[in-house]
Structures are given as structure tokens and as C-alpha cells.
Amino acid sequence: MRTLTWTLTALTAAIALHSSTARACGGTFCDSGPVSMPVDQSGENILFVMEGGRVEAHVQIQYQGVAERFAWVIPVPALPKFEVGSEPLFQAMLNGSVPSYGFSTSRDTCSDDQFSASAGSNDSSGFGGSAGAGGAGGGVNVVQRSQAGAFEIVVLEGGTAAEVSKWLTDNKYQTSTAAPEILDEYVQKGFLFAAVKLTAGTDVNEIHPLVFSYEGTEPCVPIKLTAVAATEDMSVRTFFLGNERVVPTNYKHMTLNPVRIDWQSYGANYMEVVSRAADSPVANGQAFVTEYAGKSNVVSPSGVFSTSWNAKKLETIEPAALLAELEAQGLTYCYGNQYGGQYTGYCQYMHPLLLPLLQEYLPAPAGVSENDFYSCVSCFQDQADLSKWDPTLFAQDFDTRILQPGKHAADLLAKHPYLTRMLTTMSASEMTLDPMFHKRGDLPDVLLPGLATQRVLCSGTSVFELPTGEQIAIPPGGSWPQWDSKMPYAATIEEVPSEGDPIVLVDNRNKIQSTVVLYNVEQDWPQQETNGTCACRTVGSHGKLDASLVLMGLGFLGVSLVRRRRR
């Protein structure tokens, strides 16, 4: 079986609407230098597209550090084709399919003497926060040299793990002591290694996603090699564009316990819940949760590509006319004003690689801010150093880094109607098995969480009804329950074979339901109506509902306060 595999070493996941930062020397193998910098890989974001006997991987890279020290090594089973990827595509996928935990609020109609406002209660409605990069040595041969946008790529073939490590060392890659042993697993399977660096003179703000594709039918993440650079509980998020849903092959699949998520704080603890669920017994640090599986039209193509983008119009353009043309193509918006002999300007850039291109080919004059200069190039052209200006090269880089990746990304969204998004967190000690994935178009969609409803009672108690049916009563001024260790983080843990029903290994839904019922009883919920002659509820020794009778009654009546539907 030929599979697409890769390891990512200079990467930060852009999670939901925000992103963390990778502080690293840039790779599993760090570019050596006079100062040793720590490896810190804090996450991975990858898009897989499988069609026509080929697998295409788009890897999002974010990196802070010295450009000359950026380095990245990728094991691949076959000679790949490298291309520039689209950063706006990743942002559109992240934003369009992010699990958001919000709520709307309603209040019971109360008389003045009944109403007791809950101190610190949240009356806001709507969505809240989101859940939240040389020559051959020994038996090693260089079989390909290529460039993709800001990256120079060398593909190595042959040799032992020791010889691959020696080549990396000889070419100023600082190898980890743990790397040769892990490398040997890929060497024994006949893998090639792609060594990636930034081209000379390229700054880190020009880093962009990298796409590589080759023959294959099933994607696989070589997480074992990633362990060399992983931080604790590193996030791994995978996207799949195609015609049907994708599931883990050799990892478990899990669903989250929705009441473990703090809906009152808009899911602020979402990543903790994912991490704790993945660490649950049976999952054992090797399980994915499906965050979304459904129509890909949740991803907005706006900003990914526009037919107004035109590289040819830039091939002979003069510097003074450049920004106006880019604005006409919808890529910039600039304005400025003159007051008291002083010019002040501002520019907004609609693509993350546009400003780096301007900085490379048309840098602002010394003493002039970029906002002022790019909003009125003609105002400062006499002060500008135009020695770097080459409209032909600018147009070529514009085409390869912005236009073509955007067009390809838009074509992928238009062609593939289905999107699967999965997430896990892993620590280095758990990275012992490379996760693989397969298609299961017969399984149901996984929708985004939707809005909960907060009902504020006359007593000041707030009752949250979750989209999955659970009700959580919160006393006046209180916060989301701090469940004890007996409340599971995972609702279910299962294996998903290539065909047939998923095999449920752990099912905590009844336990979650009974725990929620007991908790609500302690909050005197649900409140029972009185009929004027008797109070229709059973009272325990402390004036609370008797929990055992409530649960027994639910069992006899076949009634559940929790609608258990979690995909």
C-alpha cells in the first residue's frame, strides 16, 4: 500500500479563530548555528485531497525565528510534486467549520417579588468563543532539487538512517539524538526524505503553506517522527476534501461529553476536553474526534480567489501605479490625507503574502512608514530605492504565490462537495503509531454544535439546554459545574472498520445522563408545579428532591431528561 506520509516540524495550528505560535528553529532537524535553539512543535494543520490515484497534502506552516535557521524534513514514499499552497484556504476552512459554543437567553415572566437577578449572569446571546506551523554523503543520493515559492527543496534517496543523518549534519542540519532510530523505520520501508529550507534572502513573513502530491490512495501521518519536536498535548488537526466522510483507520474515534464543555464561557475549555477525552482509558492518547463532517459549502470561497486577480497587468507596471492596480484587483485598500504639510496613510491587505512581496520588491524608504508609502507611492517615489523593483519578477512571484494557489484552492472547494475535519492532541510518548484514514460515505454527517438556550428562572437559576438535549441548572451567580473525576470526558470511544457498523468500545452516555440528573436534583431542577392542594414532588431530608426516587421513577416511566444523540 502506497500512502501519503509526512512530518511537520515548523508548524503551528491556527485553531478556530485564533492561532498559537511555533517558537522553533524550524524543523525536526534544526539548522545548526552558533546558538542552539529549542525545537517546539505546537501543532499540525493538514488538508488531504485523494483522487485519481494520487494524494495531495496541503500543510499550513507558521514560524517565528531567524529565517536562515528554518528547516523541515519530510519522509515521503514516492517522489513528490511540490507547489505553493493557499493560506486563505486554511483560514476559510478553519473559520467555516469551527465548533462554536454559544447560547441564546430567555427569561421567565416573573412578578416583582419573584424576580431575583442572578449576580454575574450573562445575558448575551449568539455565538461566543470557538473551540478552541548540498551534496550526497555515503549511500544517500539527491534525486530532486526544486523550488516552490519561498522554499528550496532537496529530495534524498537511499542510504541508511546513519547516512541520512550524516547528510543532514554535513549540510548544516542539527539532528536530534532520537532522530536516527525513528528515521530507520522509514528507511527500512524505502521512504525518501524531502529537506526544505527558505530560499536565501527570504524573510519568515513570506512563509506559505506547502503542497506536495504523489501516487497513493490512503493518507497517513508519520507522527512517530514528529515526536522528536512535539510539545505536550500537541494538537493535530486534519481536513479531508472529497465526496464522502473520512474516519481513522488505526486510531480510535471518539465523541465528546457535551456537558464537560463550558457552554457558559463559550467553550473556553474545549481543547482541554479534547485532550482529556483522547487520554481516556481505551483511547490511550490515540483517538480523533470529528469536529465536522458535511457539505464543504460551509467554507466560504471569499478571499480565497478572485477572477479579478491578474498577473499580466503587473508585468510592466510602474511603481506609482502598482497599489492602485492591486486595489482594482481587490487585493488592497489604501487611503491617506494631507494635513499641515504632513501626509498620513493606511493600507489594508486582503492576502497575507501581498505585503511581504511589496516589502521585497518595493521597500518603503528609510524614515517613511509602510502605511504612508504604500498608500501614496508617488508621494515618496523620489526617496525610494527602486533598485529592487522588477515588475516582471514581481508579477511572476505574484502568480506563483498568490494567484495560482488561490485558483487551485477555489477549484478544490468547487469540485469536492464534502469536508471532514478531525482533531486530536498527543504528547511525544503517545506518538508510537502513525495514524491512517479511510473513507466511510455511509456514516452520518457530524454537524457543528449549534446554539444552547439559557433560560433564566424567577429564582435567578439559569438552566442551559444543550443542542444535544442535556439540561444543566446553574444557581444564581454560579458558574458551569466543576464535575468530579468520575464524569467522563469522552461520551463514546469506538473503532470504525472499512465497512459495517462502528464497534463501540466505551459508551459513557448512561453514566453521563445519571450524573447530570443527580447534579440537577441538587440544584432543585426540574422544579415541579403545585396544584393548590399538594406539592407534586418528593422532598428529601434537606428539602431537595430525592435523587434515588427521581432516577427510579425515570427508569419505570422510561423517561429521560437527556436526549442522547451525539455523533
Coordinates of C-alpha atoms in Angstrom, one line a residue:
M1 CA 0.0 0.0 0.0
R2 CA 1.4 3.3 -1.0
T3 CA 0.4 6.1 1.3
L4 CA 0.9 9.8 1.6
T5 CA 3.0 10.5 4.7
W6 CA 4.7 13.5 6.1
T7 CA 6.0 15.0 9.2
L8 CA 5.7 18.6 10.1
T9 CA 8.2 20.4 12.1
A10 CA 7.8 24.2 11.8
L11 CA 4.1 24.4 12.2
T12 CA 1.5 26.0 14.3
A13 CA -2.2 25.1 14.1
A14 CA -4.5 28.0 13.5
I15 CA -7.2 26.8 15.8
A16 CA -10.6 28.1 15.2
L17 CA -10.5 31.9 15.1
H18 CA -7.1 32.3 16.7
S19 CA -3.7 30.6 16.4
S20 CA -0.8 29.8 18.6
T21 CA 2.8 30.4 17.7
A22 CA 5.6 27.9 17.0
R23 CA 8.8 29.0 18.6
A24 CA 11.3 26.8 16.9
C25 CA 14.5 26.5 14.9
G26 CA 12.1 25.4 12.2
G27 CA 12.2 21.7 11.9
T28 CA 12.6 18.2 13.3
F29 CA 16.2 18.8 12.2
C30 CA 17.3 22.3 13.1
D31 CA 19.6 24.3 11.0
S32 CA 22.7 24.4 13.1
G33 CA 24.4 27.6 14.1
P34 CA 26.3 29.3 16.9
V35 CA 23.3 29.3 19.2
S36 CA 21.2 26.2 19.9
M37 CA 17.5 27.0 19.6
P38 CA 14.8 24.7 21.1
V39 CA 12.5 22.6 19.0
D40 CA 8.9 23.3 19.8
Q41 CA 6.3 21.9 17.5
S42 CA 2.9 23.0 19.0
G43 CA 0.5 21.7 16.3
E44 CA -0.2 20.5 12.9
N45 CA -2.9 21.5 10.3
I46 CA -3.1 19.5 7.1
L47 CA -5.6 19.2 4.3
F48 CA -5.7 15.9 2.3
V49 CA -7.3 15.5 -1.1
M50 CA -7.5 12.0 -2.6
E51 CA -8.5 11.5 -6.2
G52 CA -7.3 9.8 -9.4
G53 CA -4.8 7.5 -7.6
R54 CA -3.0 10.5 -6.1
V55 CA -3.0 12.0 -2.7
E56 CA -2.4 15.7 -2.2
A57 CA -1.4 17.2 1.1
H58 CA -1.6 20.9 2.0
V59 CA 0.4 21.8 5.1
Q60 CA 0.0 25.1 6.9
I61 CA 3.2 26.5 8.3
Q62 CA 3.6 29.3 10.8
Y63 CA 7.0 30.0 12.2
Q64 CA 8.7 32.7 14.3
G65 CA 12.5 32.8 14.3
V66 CA 15.5 33.5 12.2
A67 CA 14.8 32.8 8.5
E68 CA 18.3 31.2 8.0
R69 CA 17.5 28.7 10.7
F70 CA 14.2 27.5 9.3
A71 CA 14.5 23.8 8.3
W72 CA 12.0 21.0 7.7
V73 CA 12.4 17.3 6.9
I74 CA 9.5 15.3 5.4
P75 CA 9.5 11.5 4.8
V76 CA 7.7 10.6 1.6
P77 CA 7.0 7.1 0.0
A78 CA 7.4 8.3 -3.6
L79 CA 8.9 11.2 -5.5
P80 CA 6.5 14.1 -4.9
K81 CA 5.5 17.2 -6.8
F82 CA 5.8 20.4 -4.8
E83 CA 3.6 23.5 -5.1
V84 CA 2.8 26.7 -3.2
G85 CA -0.3 26.3 -1.0
S86 CA -3.0 28.9 -0.1
E87 CA -3.1 30.4 3.4
P88 CA -6.6 31.9 2.8
L89 CA -7.9 28.4 2.1
F90 CA -6.8 27.3 5.6
Q91 CA -8.3 30.3 7.2
A92 CA -11.5 29.8 5.3
M93 CA -11.7 26.1 6.3
L94 CA -10.8 26.8 9.9
N95 CA -13.4 29.6 10.2
G96 CA -16.1 27.8 8.3
S97 CA -16.0 24.5 10.1
V98 CA -15.0 25.7 13.6
P99 CA -17.1 24.2 16.5
S100 CA -18.5 27.3 18.3
Y101 CA -20.3 27.1 21.6
G102 CA -22.8 29.9 22.0
F103 CA -26.2 30.4 23.6
S104 CA -29.3 32.5 23.4
T105 CA -31.1 33.7 26.6
S106 CA -34.7 33.9 27.6
R107 CA -36.2 34.9 30.9
D108 CA -39.3 33.6 32.6
T109 CA -42.1 36.2 33.2
C110 CA -41.9 36.9 36.9
S111 CA -43.7 39.2 39.4
D112 CA -41.5 41.9 41.1
D113 CA -41.4 39.9 44.3
Q114 CA -40.5 36.7 42.4
F115 CA -37.7 38.0 40.3
S116 CA -34.2 37.7 41.6
A117 CA -31.5 38.6 39.2
S118 CA -28.6 36.2 39.1
A119 CA -25.4 38.1 40.1
G120 CA -22.9 37.9 37.3
S121 CA -25.4 36.2 34.9
N122 CA -24.6 36.5 31.2
D123 CA -27.5 38.0 29.2
S124 CA -25.7 38.0 25.9
S125 CA -26.9 36.0 23.0
G126 CA -25.3 34.5 20.0
F127 CA -22.0 32.8 19.3
G128 CA -19.2 33.1 21.7
G129 CA -15.6 31.8 21.6
S130 CA -14.6 29.0 19.4
A131 CA -13.0 25.7 20.3
G132 CA -10.5 26.1 20.5
A133 CA 3.2 25.6 11.9
G134 CA 24.3 20.0 -0.5
G135 CA 25.8 17.0 -2.0
A136 CA 25.3 13.4 -1.3
G137 CA 27.0 11.6 1.6
G138 CA 27.6 7.9 1.8
G139 CA 24.7 6.0 0.2
V140 CA 22.4 9.0 0.1
N141 CA 21.6 10.4 -3.3
V142 CA 20.0 13.7 -4.2
V143 CA 17.3 12.8 -6.7
Q144 CA 15.4 16.1 -7.0
R145 CA 16.1 19.8 -6.4
S146 CA 13.1 22.2 -6.8
Q147 CA 11.7 25.4 -5.6
A148 CA 8.1 26.2 -4.5
G149 CA 7.6 29.8 -3.8
A150 CA 9.7 30.7 -0.8
F151 CA 11.1 27.2 -0.3
E152 CA 14.1 25.3 -1.7
I153 CA 13.6 21.6 -1.6
V154 CA 16.1 18.7 -1.9
V155 CA 14.8 15.1 -2.0
L156 CA 17.1 12.4 -0.7
E157 CA 17.0 8.7 -1.6
G158 CA 18.8 5.6 -0.4
G159 CA 21.3 5.1 2.4
T160 CA 21.0 4.0 6.0
A161 CA 19.5 6.1 8.8
A162 CA 23.0 6.9 9.9
E163 CA 23.9 8.1 6.4
V164 CA 20.8 10.2 6.1
S165 CA 21.6 11.8 9.5
K166 CA 25.2 12.4 8.3
W167 CA 24.0 14.1 5.1
L168 CA 21.8 16.3 7.2
T169 CA 24.7 17.1 9.6
D170 CA 27.1 17.8 6.7
N171 CA 24.5 20.2 5.2
K172 CA 24.2 22.1 8.5
Y173 CA 21.1 20.4 9.8
Q174 CA 21.4 19.7 13.5
T175 CA 19.9 16.3 14.1
S176 CA 18.3 15.1 17.3
T177 CA 19.8 12.2 19.1
A178 CA 16.4 10.4 18.9
A179 CA 16.0 11.0 15.2
P180 CA 18.2 8.2 13.7
E181 CA 16.3 5.5 15.4
I182 CA 13.0 6.9 14.2
L183 CA 14.4 7.6 10.7
D184 CA 15.4 4.0 10.4
E185 CA 11.7 2.9 10.5
Y186 CA 11.1 5.0 7.3
V187 CA 14.5 4.0 5.7
Q188 CA 13.5 0.3 6.1
K189 CA 10.3 1.0 4.2
G190 CA 12.2 2.6 1.3
F191 CA 11.0 6.2 2.1
L192 CA 12.6 9.2 0.6
F193 CA 13.2 12.4 2.6
A194 CA 12.5 15.9 1.4
A195 CA 14.6 18.6 3.1
V196 CA 13.1 22.1 3.0
K197 CA 14.6 25.5 3.7
L198 CA 13.7 29.1 2.9
T199 CA 15.5 30.5 -0.2
A200 CA 18.4 32.9 0.5
G201 CA 17.2 36.4 1.3
T202 CA 13.6 35.2 2.1
D203 CA 12.1 36.5 5.3
V204 CA 9.9 34.4 7.6
N205 CA 6.8 36.6 6.8
E206 CA 7.0 35.1 3.3
I207 CA 6.4 31.5 4.6
H208 CA 3.3 30.0 3.0
P209 CA 1.6 26.6 3.0
L210 CA 3.3 23.9 1.1
V211 CA 1.5 21.4 -1.2
F212 CA 3.0 18.0 -2.1
S213 CA 1.3 15.2 -4.0
Y214 CA 2.2 11.8 -5.5
E215 CA 0.7 8.4 -6.2
G216 CA -1.3 6.9 -3.3
T217 CA -4.7 6.0 -2.1
E218 CA -4.6 6.5 1.7
P219 CA -3.2 9.4 3.8
C220 CA -1.0 8.6 6.7
V221 CA 0.6 10.9 9.3
P222 CA 4.1 9.7 10.3
I223 CA 3.6 11.0 13.8
K224 CA 6.5 9.0 15.2
L225 CA 9.0 11.3 13.5
T226 CA 7.0 14.3 14.7
A227 CA 7.6 13.1 18.3
V228 CA 11.2 14.5 18.0
A229 CA 9.8 18.0 18.1
A230 CA 6.4 17.7 19.8
T231 CA 5.3 19.7 22.8
E232 CA 3.0 18.3 25.4
D233 CA -0.6 17.7 24.2
M234 CA 0.3 18.9 20.7
S235 CA -2.8 19.4 18.5
V236 CA -3.1 17.5 15.3
R237 CA -6.0 18.7 13.0
T238 CA -6.7 17.1 9.7
F239 CA -9.1 18.2 6.9
F240 CA -10.3 16.0 4.0
L241 CA -11.9 17.3 0.9
G242 CA -13.7 14.7 -1.3
N243 CA -17.1 13.2 -1.9
E244 CA -17.7 11.4 1.4
R245 CA -16.8 11.3 5.1
V246 CA -13.3 10.1 6.3
V247 CA -12.6 8.3 9.6
P248 CA -9.5 7.0 11.4
T249 CA -8.2 3.6 10.3
N250 CA -5.9 2.5 13.1
Y251 CA -6.7 5.1 15.7
K252 CA -9.9 5.2 17.8
H253 CA -12.8 7.5 17.0
M254 CA -14.3 9.4 20.0
T255 CA -17.2 11.7 20.7
L256 CA -17.1 14.3 23.4
N257 CA -19.2 14.6 26.5
P258 CA -21.0 17.8 25.8
V259 CA -21.6 18.7 29.5
R260 CA -17.8 18.7 30.1
I261 CA -17.6 21.7 27.7
D262 CA -18.2 25.0 29.5
W263 CA -21.1 26.5 27.4
Q264 CA -21.5 29.4 29.8
S265 CA -18.0 30.5 28.9
Y266 CA -18.5 29.8 25.2
G267 CA -16.4 26.6 25.2
A268 CA -13.3 28.1 26.6
N269 CA -12.1 24.7 27.9
Y270 CA -12.8 22.9 24.6
M271 CA -9.2 21.9 23.9
E272 CA -8.8 20.6 27.4
V273 CA -11.9 18.4 26.9
V274 CA -10.5 17.1 23.7
S275 CA -7.1 16.4 25.3
R276 CA -8.6 14.6 28.3
A277 CA -11.0 12.6 26.2
A278 CA -8.1 11.5 24.0
D279 CA -6.2 10.4 27.1
S280 CA -9.2 8.4 28.4
P281 CA -8.7 4.6 29.0
V282 CA -9.1 2.7 25.8
A283 CA -8.4 5.8 23.7
N284 CA -4.9 5.9 25.4
G285 CA -3.8 9.1 23.6
Q286 CA -4.6 7.7 20.1
A287 CA -8.1 8.8 19.2
F288 CA -9.6 11.5 16.9
V289 CA -12.9 13.4 17.4
T290 CA -14.8 14.5 14.3
E291 CA -15.4 18.2 14.6
Y292 CA -17.4 18.5 11.4
A293 CA -18.4 16.2 8.5
G294 CA -20.7 17.5 5.9
K295 CA -21.1 19.8 3.0
S296 CA -18.0 21.7 2.1
N297 CA -20.0 24.8 1.2
V298 CA -19.6 25.9 4.9
V299 CA -16.2 27.1 3.7
S300 CA -16.6 30.5 2.1
P301 CA -14.6 31.0 -1.1
S302 CA -14.5 34.7 -0.5
G303 CA -10.9 35.9 -0.3
V304 CA -9.5 32.5 -1.4
F305 CA -9.5 33.5 -5.1
S306 CA -10.9 36.2 -7.4
T307 CA -11.2 36.3 -11.1
S308 CA -10.1 39.9 -10.9
W309 CA -6.6 38.8 -9.9
N310 CA -4.4 39.3 -12.9
A311 CA -0.6 38.9 -13.0
K312 CA -0.2 40.1 -16.6
K313 CA -1.3 43.6 -15.7
L314 CA 1.6 43.8 -13.3
E315 CA 4.4 42.7 -15.7
T316 CA 5.2 46.2 -17.0
I317 CA 3.5 48.4 -14.3
E318 CA 5.3 51.4 -12.8
P319 CA 5.7 51.6 -9.0
A320 CA 3.5 54.6 -8.7
A321 CA 0.6 52.8 -10.3
L322 CA 1.1 49.4 -8.5
L323 CA -1.1 49.9 -5.5
A324 CA -4.0 51.4 -7.5
E325 CA -3.9 48.3 -9.7
L326 CA -3.8 45.9 -6.7
E327 CA -6.7 47.8 -5.3
A328 CA -8.6 47.4 -8.6
Q329 CA -8.0 43.7 -8.3
G330 CA -9.5 43.7 -4.8
L331 CA -6.2 42.9 -3.0
T332 CA -5.6 46.2 -1.2
Y333 CA -7.5 49.1 0.2
C334 CA -5.5 52.2 0.9
Y335 CA -6.3 55.8 1.9
G336 CA -4.5 58.8 3.1
N337 CA -4.7 62.6 3.8
Q338 CA -2.5 65.6 3.8
Y339 CA -2.7 67.9 6.8
G340 CA -0.4 70.7 7.7
G341 CA 2.2 69.5 5.2
Q342 CA 2.2 66.0 6.8
Y343 CA 0.9 63.0 4.9
T344 CA -0.7 60.2 6.8
G345 CA -1.9 56.9 5.2
Y346 CA -3.2 53.5 5.9
C347 CA -3.4 50.3 3.9
Q348 CA -5.2 47.0 4.3
Y349 CA -4.0 43.9 2.5
M350 CA -6.5 41.1 1.5
H351 CA -3.9 38.4 1.1
P352 CA -1.2 37.6 3.8
L353 CA 1.6 37.3 1.2
L354 CA 1.0 40.6 -0.6
L355 CA 2.7 42.8 1.9
P356 CA 5.8 40.6 2.0
L357 CA 6.0 40.8 -1.8
L358 CA 5.8 44.6 -1.6
Q359 CA 8.5 44.7 1.1
E360 CA 10.8 42.5 -1.1
Y361 CA 10.4 44.4 -4.4
L362 CA 9.3 47.9 -3.4
P363 CA 10.5 48.5 0.2
A364 CA 9.5 51.8 1.9
P365 CA 12.1 54.5 2.1
A366 CA 14.0 55.0 5.3
G367 CA 12.1 57.1 7.7
V368 CA 8.7 56.6 5.9
S369 CA 6.2 54.2 7.3
E370 CA 4.8 51.4 5.1
N371 CA 1.3 52.7 5.6
D372 CA 2.3 56.1 4.3
F373 CA 4.4 54.8 1.4
Y374 CA 2.1 52.2 0.0
S375 CA -1.0 54.5 0.3
C376 CA 0.8 57.1 -1.8
V377 CA 3.9 55.7 -3.6
S378 CA 4.1 58.7 -5.9
C379 CA 4.3 61.0 -2.8
F380 CA 7.6 59.4 -1.8
Q381 CA 9.0 57.9 -5.0
D382 CA 11.9 60.4 -5.1
Q383 CA 13.0 59.0 -1.7
A384 CA 12.5 55.3 -2.6
D385 CA 15.3 52.9 -3.5
L386 CA 13.9 51.3 -6.7
S387 CA 16.9 49.1 -7.3
K388 CA 14.9 46.0 -6.2
W389 CA 11.9 46.9 -8.4
D390 CA 11.4 44.4 -11.2
P391 CA 7.8 44.3 -12.4
T392 CA 8.4 41.0 -14.4
L393 CA 9.7 39.2 -11.3
F394 CA 7.1 40.8 -9.1
A395 CA 4.4 39.5 -11.5
Q396 CA 5.9 36.0 -11.6
D397 CA 6.0 35.8 -7.8
F398 CA 2.5 37.2 -7.6
D399 CA 1.4 34.5 -10.0
T400 CA 3.1 31.6 -8.2
R401 CA 2.5 32.6 -4.6
I402 CA -1.0 34.3 -4.7
L403 CA -2.9 33.8 -8.0
Q404 CA -2.2 30.1 -8.9
P405 CA -2.5 28.7 -5.3
G406 CA -5.8 30.7 -4.9
K407 CA -7.2 29.4 -8.1
H408 CA -6.3 25.8 -7.2
A409 CA -7.8 26.2 -3.8
A410 CA -11.0 27.6 -5.2
D411 CA -11.1 24.7 -7.7
L412 CA -10.8 22.2 -4.9
L413 CA -13.7 23.7 -3.0
A414 CA -15.8 23.8 -6.1
K415 CA -15.0 20.2 -7.1
H416 CA -15.3 18.5 -3.8
P417 CA -18.7 18.7 -2.1
Y418 CA -17.7 17.1 1.3
L419 CA -15.5 18.2 4.1
T420 CA -14.3 16.2 7.1
R421 CA -12.5 17.9 10.0
M422 CA -10.9 15.8 12.8
L423 CA -8.8 16.8 15.8
T424 CA -6.7 15.1 18.5
T425 CA -4.0 16.1 20.9
M426 CA -0.9 14.0 21.5
S427 CA 2.3 14.0 23.6
A428 CA 5.6 12.6 22.4
S429 CA 5.1 9.4 24.5
E430 CA 1.9 8.7 22.6
M431 CA 3.3 9.1 19.1
T432 CA 4.1 5.4 18.6
L433 CA 1.7 4.7 15.8
D434 CA 1.3 6.6 12.5
P435 CA -2.5 7.4 12.1
M436 CA -4.1 6.4 8.9
F437 CA -7.6 7.2 7.5
H438 CA -10.2 5.7 5.1
K439 CA -13.5 6.8 3.6
R440 CA -16.8 5.8 5.1
G441 CA -19.5 7.6 3.0
D442 CA -22.3 5.5 4.6
L443 CA -21.8 7.1 8.1
P444 CA -23.9 10.1 9.1
D445 CA -22.8 13.7 9.0
V446 CA -21.4 15.4 12.0
L447 CA -22.9 18.9 12.3
L448 CA -21.5 21.9 14.2
P449 CA -22.7 22.2 17.8
G450 CA -25.3 24.9 17.3
L451 CA -26.7 27.2 20.0
A452 CA -27.7 26.2 23.5
T453 CA -30.6 28.0 25.3
Q454 CA -30.1 29.7 28.6
R455 CA -33.4 30.0 30.5
V456 CA -33.3 32.4 33.5
L457 CA -35.8 31.4 36.1
C458 CA -37.5 33.7 38.5
S459 CA -35.3 32.3 41.3
G460 CA -32.2 33.5 39.4
T461 CA -31.2 30.0 38.5
S462 CA -30.1 29.6 34.8
V463 CA -30.9 26.4 33.0
F464 CA -28.8 25.6 29.9
E465 CA -30.5 23.3 27.4
L466 CA -27.8 22.0 25.1
P467 CA -28.5 21.2 21.4
T468 CA -28.0 17.5 22.3
G469 CA -30.8 17.7 24.8
E470 CA -29.0 17.8 28.2
Q471 CA -30.1 20.4 30.8
I472 CA -27.7 21.9 33.2
A473 CA -29.0 24.0 36.1
I474 CA -26.7 26.7 37.4
P475 CA -27.5 28.5 40.7
P476 CA -27.7 32.3 40.9
G477 CA -24.3 33.8 40.3
G478 CA -22.8 30.3 39.7
S479 CA -20.6 29.0 37.0
W480 CA -20.5 25.9 34.9
P481 CA -20.3 22.7 37.1
Q482 CA -16.8 21.5 38.1
W483 CA -17.5 17.9 37.6
D484 CA -15.5 15.4 39.7
S485 CA -13.2 12.9 38.2
K486 CA -16.0 10.3 37.7
M487 CA -17.6 12.4 35.0
P488 CA -16.1 11.1 31.7
Y489 CA -14.7 13.4 29.1
A490 CA -15.5 11.1 26.2
A491 CA -19.1 10.1 25.5
T492 CA -18.1 7.1 23.3
I493 CA -14.9 5.5 22.0
E494 CA -15.2 3.3 19.0
E495 CA -13.3 1.6 16.2
V496 CA -14.5 2.2 12.6
P497 CA -13.8 -0.6 10.2
S498 CA -13.7 -0.3 6.5
E499 CA -17.3 -1.5 6.4
G500 CA -20.1 -2.4 8.8
D501 CA -21.2 -0.7 12.0
P502 CA -18.7 1.1 14.2
I503 CA -17.5 -1.1 17.1
V504 CA -18.4 0.7 20.3
L505 CA -15.6 0.0 22.9
V506 CA -16.7 2.5 25.5
D507 CA -20.2 4.0 26.0
N508 CA -20.4 6.5 28.8
R509 CA -23.8 8.1 27.8
N510 CA -25.9 6.4 30.5
K511 CA -23.3 7.4 33.1
I512 CA -23.3 11.0 31.9
Q513 CA -27.1 11.1 32.0
S514 CA -27.4 9.8 35.5
T515 CA -24.7 12.1 36.8
V516 CA -26.4 15.1 35.2
V517 CA -29.8 14.1 36.7
L518 CA -28.2 13.8 40.2
Y519 CA -26.5 17.2 39.8
N520 CA -29.7 18.9 38.7
V521 CA -31.6 17.4 41.6
E522 CA -29.1 19.1 43.9
Q523 CA -30.0 22.4 42.2
D524 CA -33.7 21.7 42.7
W525 CA -34.3 21.1 39.0
P526 CA -36.6 20.3 37.4
Q527 CA -39.0 22.4 39.5
Q528 CA -42.4 20.8 39.8
E529 CA -45.7 22.7 39.6
T530 CA -48.1 22.7 42.6
N531 CA -51.9 22.3 42.1
G532 CA -53.1 24.2 45.1
T533 CA -53.7 21.2 47.3
C534 CA -50.4 19.3 47.2
A535 CA -46.9 19.8 46.1
C536 CA -46.2 17.3 43.3
R537 CA -42.7 16.4 44.2
T538 CA -40.9 14.2 46.6
V539 CA -38.8 16.0 49.2
G540 CA -35.7 14.5 50.9
S541 CA -34.3 15.3 54.3
H542 CA -32.7 18.5 53.2
G543 CA -35.7 19.9 51.3
K544 CA -34.3 18.7 48.0
L545 CA -35.8 16.2 45.5
D546 CA -34.9 12.6 46.5
A547 CA -32.4 11.7 43.8
S548 CA -32.9 7.9 44.2
L549 CA -36.6 8.2 43.7
V550 CA -36.1 10.5 40.7
L551 CA -33.8 8.1 39.0
M552 CA -36.1 5.1 39.9
G553 CA -39.1 7.0 38.5
L554 CA -37.3 7.8 35.3
G555 CA -36.4 4.1 35.0
F556 CA -40.0 2.9 35.5
L557 CA -41.5 5.6 33.2
G558 CA -38.9 5.2 30.5
V559 CA -38.4 8.9 30.6
S560 CA -35.0 10.6 30.2
L561 CA -34.2 14.1 31.0
V562 CA -31.3 13.8 28.5
R563 CA -31.8 13.3 24.8
R564 CA -28.8 11.2 23.9
R565 CA -27.8 12.0 20.4
R566 CA -24.1 12.6 19.9
R567 CA -22.4 11.8 16.6

